Every structure is written in structure tokens, then in C-alpha cells.
mmCIF file of C-alpha atoms in Angstrom:
data_model
loop_
_atom_site.group_PDB
_atom_site.id
_atom_site.type_symbol
_atom_site.label_atom_id
_atom_site.label_comp_id
_atom_site.label_asym_id
_atom_site.label_seq_id
_atom_site.Cartn_x
_atom_site.Cartn_y
_atom_site.Cartn_z
ATOM 1 C CA MET A 260 23.834 -12.550 -5.369
ATOM 2 C CA SER A 261 20.047 -12.711 -5.125
ATOM 3 C CA LEU A 262 18.220 -12.109 -1.886
ATOM 4 C CA SER A 263 16.837 -15.636 -2.010
ATOM 5 C CA GLY A 264 20.364 -16.897 -1.408
ATOM 6 C CA LEU A 265 21.220 -14.449 1.346
ATOM 7 C CA ASP A 266 22.643 -15.845 4.553
ATOM 8 C CA ASP A 267 24.666 -14.464 7.412
ATOM 9 C CA THR A 268 27.947 -15.385 5.709
ATOM 10 C CA ALA A 269 27.192 -13.613 2.434
ATOM 11 C CA ALA A 270 30.218 -11.683 1.208
ATOM 12 C CA GLU A 271 28.910 -9.673 -1.731
ATOM 13 C CA PRO A 272 25.854 -7.407 -1.877
ATOM 14 C CA PRO A 273 23.390 -7.820 -4.742
ATOM 15 C CA ALA A 274 22.985 -5.153 -7.372
ATOM 16 C CA LEU A 275 20.541 -2.359 -6.624
ATOM 17 C CA PHE A 276 16.941 -3.324 -7.088
ATOM 18 C CA PRO A 277 15.388 -1.239 -9.867
ATOM 19 C CA ALA A 278 12.739 1.233 -8.734
ATOM 20 C CA PRO A 279 9.264 -0.038 -9.664
ATOM 21 C CA GLU A 280 7.362 1.648 -12.485
ATOM 22 C CA SER A 281 5.072 4.318 -11.092
ATOM 23 C CA ASP A 282 2.021 3.172 -13.039
ATOM 24 C CA GLY A 283 2.361 -0.557 -12.586
ATOM 25 C CA PRO A 284 2.468 -3.129 -9.803
ATOM 26 C CA VAL A 285 5.543 -3.260 -7.606
ATOM 27 C CA PRO A 286 7.555 -6.454 -8.115
ATOM 28 C CA ALA A 287 8.390 -8.288 -4.900
ATOM 29 C CA PRO A 288 12.181 -8.774 -4.581
ATOM 30 C CA VAL A 289 11.770 -11.612 -2.110
ATOM 31 C CA ARG A 290 10.231 -14.946 -3.059
ATOM 32 C CA ARG A 291 7.106 -15.578 -1.064
ATOM 33 C CA ARG A 292 6.035 -19.013 -0.002
ATOM 34 C CA GLY A 293 2.376 -18.190 0.433
ATOM 35 C CA GLY A 294 -0.291 -15.854 -0.880
ATOM 36 C CA PRO A 295 -0.691 -12.234 0.220
ATOM 37 C CA ALA A 296 -2.023 -11.592 3.661
ATOM 38 C CA GLN A 297 -5.705 -10.763 3.763
ATOM 39 C CA SER A 298 -6.774 -7.560 5.470
ATOM 40 C CA SER A 299 -8.917 -7.973 8.525
ATOM 41 C CA PRO A 300 -12.256 -6.126 8.365
ATOM 42 C CA LEU A 301 -12.592 -3.220 10.780
ATOM 43 C CA ARG A 302 -15.238 -3.407 13.481
ATOM 44 C CA GLN A 303 -17.956 -0.801 13.137
ATOM 45 C CA GLU A 304 -19.691 -1.020 16.507
ATOM 46 C CA PRO A 305 -18.712 1.233 19.446
ATOM 47 C CA ILE A 306 -15.841 -0.049 21.579
ATOM 48 C CA GLN A 307 -16.611 -0.767 25.205
ATOM 49 C CA GLY A 308 -14.983 -2.311 28.263
ATOM 50 C CA VAL A 309 -11.538 -3.815 27.726
ATOM 51 C CA GLU A 310 -11.733 -3.036 23.999
ATOM 52 C CA ALA A 311 -11.900 0.661 24.805
ATOM 53 C CA ASP A 312 -8.505 0.428 26.487
ATOM 54 C CA ARG A 313 -6.970 -1.491 23.597
ATOM 55 C CA GLN A 314 -8.740 0.715 21.012
ATOM 56 C CA LEU A 315 -9.826 -0.251 17.543
ATOM 57 C CA VAL A 316 -6.736 -1.069 15.510
ATOM 58 C CA PHE A 317 -7.547 1.627 12.969
ATOM 59 C CA PHE A 318 -3.872 2.377 12.446
ATOM 60 C CA GLY A 319 -2.865 -1.291 12.182
ATOM 61 C CA ALA A 320 -0.441 -2.399 9.493
ATOM 62 C CA GLU A 321 -3.232 -4.045 7.511
ATOM 63 C CA ALA A 322 -5.506 -0.999 7.521
ATOM 64 C CA ALA A 323 -3.615 1.235 5.083
ATOM 65 C CA GLU A 324 -1.494 1.199 1.949
ATOM 66 C CA PRO A 325 2.323 1.577 2.245
ATOM 67 C CA THR A 326 3.604 5.165 2.126
ATOM 68 C CA ILE A 327 6.964 6.902 2.411
ATOM 69 C CA ALA A 328 5.836 8.362 5.746
ATOM 70 C CA ASP A 329 5.849 4.822 7.186
ATOM 71 C CA LEU A 330 9.661 4.865 7.034
ATOM 72 C CA ALA A 331 9.649 7.077 10.114
ATOM 73 C CA GLY A 332 9.232 3.783 11.962
ATOM 74 C CA LEU A 333 12.797 2.882 11.053
ATOM 75 C CA LEU A 334 13.981 6.224 12.426
ATOM 76 C CA ALA A 335 12.161 5.568 15.701
ATOM 77 C CA GLY A 336 14.550 2.633 16.022
ATOM 78 C CA PRO A 337 18.163 2.419 14.824
ATOM 79 C CA GLY A 338 17.559 3.770 11.309
ATOM 80 C CA GLU A 339 19.532 6.775 10.085
ATOM 81 C CA VAL A 340 18.859 9.392 7.429
ATOM 82 C CA VAL A 341 21.452 11.668 5.821
ATOM 83 C CA ARG A 342 21.112 14.522 3.352
ATOM 84 C CA MET A 343 23.078 15.317 0.225
ATOM 85 C CA GLY A 344 22.041 18.413 -1.667
ATOM 86 C CA GLY A 345 18.348 18.139 -2.416
ATOM 87 C CA THR A 346 18.252 14.393 -1.731
ATOM 88 C CA ALA A 347 18.402 12.058 1.244
ATOM 89 C CA ARG A 348 19.238 8.420 1.943
ATOM 90 C CA LEU A 349 17.843 6.097 4.604
ATOM 91 C CA SER A 350 19.910 3.265 6.091
ATOM 92 C CA VAL A 351 19.699 0.776 8.932
ATOM 93 C CA GLN A 352 21.941 -1.983 10.260
ATOM 94 C CA VAL A 353 20.278 -5.284 11.091
ATOM 95 C CA ASP A 354 21.439 -8.444 12.828
ATOM 96 C CA ALA A 355 19.840 -11.165 10.703
ATOM 97 C CA ALA A 356 19.484 -12.060 7.035
ATOM 98 C CA TRP A 357 15.700 -12.389 7.228
ATOM 99 C CA ARG A 358 15.475 -8.722 8.182
ATOM 100 C CA VAL A 359 17.272 -7.810 4.941
ATOM 101 C CA HIS A 360 14.658 -9.716 2.921
ATOM 102 C CA VAL A 361 11.787 -7.994 4.700
ATOM 103 C CA LEU A 362 13.193 -4.461 4.576
ATOM 104 C CA VAL A 363 14.229 -4.576 0.919
ATOM 105 C CA ALA A 364 10.721 -5.777 0.038
ATOM 106 C CA GLU A 365 9.144 -3.036 2.175
ATOM 107 C CA LEU A 366 11.291 -0.363 0.546
ATOM 108 C CA ALA A 367 10.503 -1.661 -2.935
ATOM 109 C CA SER A 368 6.774 -1.571 -2.154
ATOM 110 C CA ARG A 369 7.221 2.177 -1.612
ATOM 111 C CA GLY A 370 9.070 2.677 -4.905
ATOM 112 C CA LEU A 371 12.568 2.877 -3.391
ATOM 113 C CA ALA A 372 15.613 1.074 -4.760
ATOM 114 C CA ALA A 373 17.635 -0.579 -1.997
ATOM 115 C CA SER A 374 20.936 -2.397 -1.587
ATOM 116 C CA TRP A 375 22.598 -4.299 1.225
ATOM 117 C CA GLU A 376 26.099 -5.266 2.281
ATOM 118 C CA PRO A 377 27.617 -7.272 5.145
ATOM 119 C CA THR A 378 29.219 -5.304 7.979
ATOM 120 C CA GLU A 379 31.181 -6.143 11.097
ATOM 121 C CA GLY A 380 29.835 -8.573 13.647
ATOM 122 C CA GLU A 381 27.775 -10.608 11.183
ATOM 123 C CA ARG A 382 25.447 -7.686 10.613
ATOM 124 C CA HIS A 383 24.033 -6.249 7.399
ATOM 125 C CA ALA A 384 23.544 -2.651 6.266
ATOM 126 C CA VAL A 385 20.406 -1.975 4.237
ATOM 127 C CA ARG A 386 20.207 1.391 2.488
ATOM 128 C CA THR A 387 18.250 3.243 -0.135
ATOM 129 C CA SER A 388 19.674 5.282 -2.962
ATOM 130 C CA TYR A 389 19.812 9.060 -2.551
ATOM 131 C CA THR A 390 16.451 10.394 -3.666
ATOM 132 C CA ARG A 391 14.381 13.575 -3.454
ATOM 133 C CA VAL A 392 11.485 11.459 -2.169
ATOM 134 C CA LEU A 393 13.172 11.136 1.239
ATOM 135 C CA LYS A 394 14.037 14.823 1.606
ATOM 136 C CA PRO A 395 10.885 15.700 3.656
ATOM 137 C CA LEU A 396 11.576 12.809 6.041
ATOM 138 C CA ALA A 397 15.131 14.031 6.567
ATOM 139 C CA ALA A 398 13.964 17.611 7.079
ATOM 140 C CA ALA A 399 11.492 16.505 9.761
ATOM 141 C CA TRP A 400 13.936 14.314 11.705
ATOM 142 C CA LEU A 401 17.322 16.021 11.398
ATOM 143 C CA HIS A 402 18.430 18.959 13.522
ATOM 144 C CA GLY A 403 21.821 19.599 12.021
ATOM 145 C CA THR A 404 23.201 16.083 11.965
ATOM 146 C CA ALA A 405 21.339 14.929 15.112
ATOM 147 C CA LYS A 406 18.244 12.754 14.766
ATOM 148 C CA ARG A 407 15.205 13.771 16.761
ATOM 149 C CA PRO A 408 11.510 12.873 16.303
ATOM 150 C CA PRO A 409 9.297 15.774 15.191
ATOM 151 C CA ALA A 410 6.669 17.010 17.640
ATOM 152 C CA THR A 411 3.880 15.568 15.484
ATOM 153 C CA PHE A 412 5.393 12.074 15.265
ATOM 154 C CA HIS A 413 3.122 9.178 16.195
ATOM 155 C CA LEU A 414 3.274 5.439 15.674
ATOM 156 C CA THR A 415 0.979 3.589 13.292
ATOM 157 C CA GLY A 416 0.889 -0.123 12.620
ATOM 158 C CA ARG A 417 2.995 0.169 9.473
ATOM 159 C CA ARG A 418 5.630 2.284 11.239
ATOM 160 C CA LEU A 419 5.788 -0.203 14.096
ATOM 161 C CA ARG A 420 5.985 -3.083 11.622
ATOM 162 C CA LEU A 421 9.079 -1.564 10.000
ATOM 163 C CA TRP A 422 10.684 -0.857 13.377
ATOM 164 C CA LEU A 423 10.011 -4.396 14.502
ATOM 165 C CA ALA A 424 11.303 -5.878 11.221
ATOM 166 C CA ALA A 425 14.553 -3.950 11.632
ATOM 167 C CA ALA A 426 15.143 -4.214 15.376
ATOM 168 C CA GLY A 427 12.399 -6.057 17.255
ATOM 169 C CA THR A 428 13.406 -9.056 19.362
ATOM 170 C CA PRO A 429 11.407 -11.401 21.622
ATOM 171 C CA GLU A 430 12.602 -11.204 25.222
ATOM 172 C CA PRO A 431 11.864 -14.404 27.187
ATOM 173 C CA PRO A 432 9.926 -15.274 29.151
ATOM 174 C CA ASP A 433 7.218 -12.756 28.265
ATOM 175 C CA GLY A 434 8.404 -9.569 26.641
ATOM 176 C CA PHE A 435 9.436 -7.886 23.416
ATOM 177 C CA LEU A 436 12.359 -5.531 22.804
ATOM 178 C CA LEU A 437 12.204 -2.628 20.374
ATOM 179 C CA ARG A 438 15.793 -1.537 19.902
ATOM 180 C CA LEU A 439 16.908 2.082 19.553
ATOM 181 C CA GLY A 440 19.858 3.789 17.912
ATOM 182 C CA ALA A 441 22.914 3.578 20.172
ATOM 183 C CA ASP A 442 23.952 7.150 19.336
ATOM 184 C CA ASP A 443 20.451 8.650 19.372
ATOM 185 C CA GLN A 444 20.118 9.566 23.041
ATOM 186 C CA GLU A 445 18.004 12.626 22.206
ATOM 187 C CA CYS A 446 15.402 10.272 20.719
ATOM 188 C CA TRP A 447 15.097 7.762 23.516
ATOM 189 C CA GLU A 448 12.724 9.567 25.883
ATOM 190 C CA PRO A 449 10.509 11.153 23.181
ATOM 191 C CA ILE A 450 10.091 7.754 21.527
ATOM 192 C CA GLY A 451 9.021 6.314 24.875
ATOM 193 C CA VAL A 452 6.282 8.952 25.107
ATOM 194 C CA VAL A 453 5.090 8.059 21.602
ATOM 195 C CA LEU A 454 5.049 4.354 22.462
ATOM 196 C CA ALA A 455 2.944 5.032 25.546
ATOM 197 C CA ALA A 456 0.505 7.074 23.458
ATOM 198 C CA ALA A 457 0.076 4.036 21.197
ATOM 199 C CA GLY A 458 -0.799 1.839 24.177
ATOM 200 C CA LEU A 459 2.684 0.297 24.311
ATOM 201 C CA ALA A 460 4.291 1.874 27.363
ATOM 202 C CA GLY A 461 7.632 0.183 27.946
ATOM 203 C CA SER A 462 10.702 0.268 30.144
ATOM 204 C CA LEU A 463 13.806 1.943 28.750
ATOM 205 C CA LEU A 464 16.823 -0.355 28.991
ATOM 206 C CA SER A 465 20.233 1.311 29.051
ATOM 207 C CA PRO A 466 23.149 -0.024 26.989
ATOM 208 C CA VAL A 467 24.501 -1.603 30.181
ATOM 209 C CA ALA A 468 21.230 -3.507 30.635
ATOM 210 C CA GLY A 469 21.173 -4.823 27.077
ATOM 211 C CA GLY A 470 19.751 -1.754 25.332
ATOM 212 C CA PRO A 471 19.259 0.845 24.281
ATOM 213 C CA ALA A 472 15.771 -0.531 23.798
ATOM 214 C CA TYR A 473 12.239 -0.356 25.094
ATOM 215 C CA LEU A 474 11.004 -3.527 26.765
ATOM 216 C CA ILE A 475 7.291 -4.153 26.219
ATOM 217 C CA THR A 476 5.727 -6.508 28.771
ATOM 218 C CA GLY A 477 2.250 -7.468 29.902
ATOM 219 C CA ARG A 478 -0.270 -9.557 27.988
ATOM 220 C CA ARG A 479 -2.450 -6.611 27.041
ATOM 221 C CA ARG A 480 0.431 -4.582 25.623
ATOM 222 C CA LEU A 481 1.882 -7.565 23.750
ATOM 223 C CA ASP A 482 -1.540 -8.310 22.255
ATOM 224 C CA ARG A 483 -1.777 -4.662 21.251
ATOM 225 C CA LEU A 484 1.655 -4.828 19.586
ATOM 226 C CA ALA A 485 0.709 -7.982 17.676
ATOM 227 C CA GLU A 486 -2.559 -6.442 16.493
ATOM 228 C CA LEU A 487 -0.851 -3.278 15.294
ATOM 229 C CA VAL A 488 1.993 -4.886 13.341
ATOM 230 C CA GLY A 489 -0.101 -7.652 11.748
ATOM 231 C CA GLY A 490 1.043 -11.136 10.830
ATOM 232 C CA PRO A 491 4.719 -12.027 10.282
ATOM 233 C CA PRO A 492 6.317 -11.472 6.869
ATOM 234 C CA PRO A 493 7.062 -14.720 4.969
ATOM 235 C CA ALA A 494 10.808 -14.361 5.571
ATOM 236 C CA ALA A 495 10.505 -13.878 9.336
ATOM 237 C CA PRO A 496 10.961 -16.858 11.675
ATOM 238 C CA ALA A 497 7.754 -17.604 13.559
ATOM 239 C CA THR A 498 9.553 -17.111 16.873
ATOM 240 C CA ALA A 499 10.754 -13.622 15.882
ATOM 241 C CA TRP A 500 7.307 -12.041 15.601
ATOM 242 C CA PRO A 501 4.679 -11.234 18.243
ATOM 243 C CA ILE A 502 1.816 -13.732 18.336
ATOM 244 C CA ARG A 503 -1.588 -12.329 17.462
ATOM 245 C CA PRO A 504 -4.307 -12.923 20.065
#
């Protein structure tokens, strides 16, 4: 089954996407309805007033090329990484078919083959193959089998974009949820510190309150989030992505 035909009732996963050639352009596994997003030019003048608080979006999703290190954004949320010998595999469960489209395309743009399969509760598991490329990521985040962010971890626009694509949800009337791993309690507070450092301080919601997740509220923070993650991917519903100011 191709990704273009994926829906929430899909019963069979597609074959693995082939890893792109290292010296050629990466093929997009998801059909796009429009042209590629254009990068916004960076401002050069000093930042003053309100802009100083929001900061220049130097680490926005549109300001850098995709790298393997960006995948740490999935681990900040519900993503998991496991090791096998000298290799590692990254996986994440998502709640909507459009997220599968986006994540498989993002993984392919970083040279990683990915597959998906339906799971319980109308969810989908997206995972990479085992590869040596992911070994450093696993080494940085795993303490035994427990996931924990490294001391040097910080959020960039591309990391936030991946986290949001996997587990970001609008929260009416004026908020945005960034969901966490249910079994990753050791990560919850450190990730909150990292969010605050990125100008996105949020409230930690417990599982009883609809989490685990960080709730981002306030016009300034939501504008900051939208600036960092860039415009919505073609597969994402317009209502599922933060609106850029």
C-alpha cells in the first residue's frame, strides 16, 4: 500500500522505503500538492524591544538543512530509540494518518528508510530500520534502557517541527499541546526546562489531566512556536498546525 492511500483504517504497512542515494537528491515518498516552501530571509539588524524577547528565529525550521541530530525532537516527545549491537532504531506511535506521511518524508530526507504499521486504538507505529547512523543518538539519550535527555540538549526549529508533527495538538480555545512519552517520567521535567529556554515555557499536564504533555499558551509563546516550526507540511490539516503571525 502506498502512503498516498493511507488512512486510519489501513490494514497493511507499505514496504520499506529505499534509502536515498548519498550523492543524489532525496526522493519524496509523499505526493506534494504544492511547490517547496521558500526559506524566509534572516533579519540582519539588531533586535530591540519586543523582538529581543522573542529573539531572531535563527534556529527556525527553515534556517538549516535536515540532519540526523534533528531526530532528537522526536525523543523529546513520545519517540523511542533502542539499540541492537552497533546499530539503533527510532520509532514513534502517532494518532493520525497525516503524521505518518510527514514523518516518513522527514526520515527519508535524512537518508533513513522507514516503515509503518497500524496498532491498537487506530494508531500507527512509524519506525526506521536498524542503522549505525542512529547509534550516537541512542548513546546520548539512553541510560540503560531508560530515556533521558542529555545535558547539552536544546530545541531548534527542526527538532520542534518533528515533535509537533508526531505529537503536537491544538488545545482550544488558545493553546497547543506537545505530548510526551507516557513511560518517560524522567524526561518530563528536563524537557520543560529546555522548552522554557527556547521561549516556550509551558504547563506540565499529568496523565490524569489529559497528558503527559506540555501546554503552551499565550499569544507571544504561540507566535514563537509558529515561527520556529515554520509552515505546515502539505499533508497536515490546516487546523493541526500553529498559525504563523
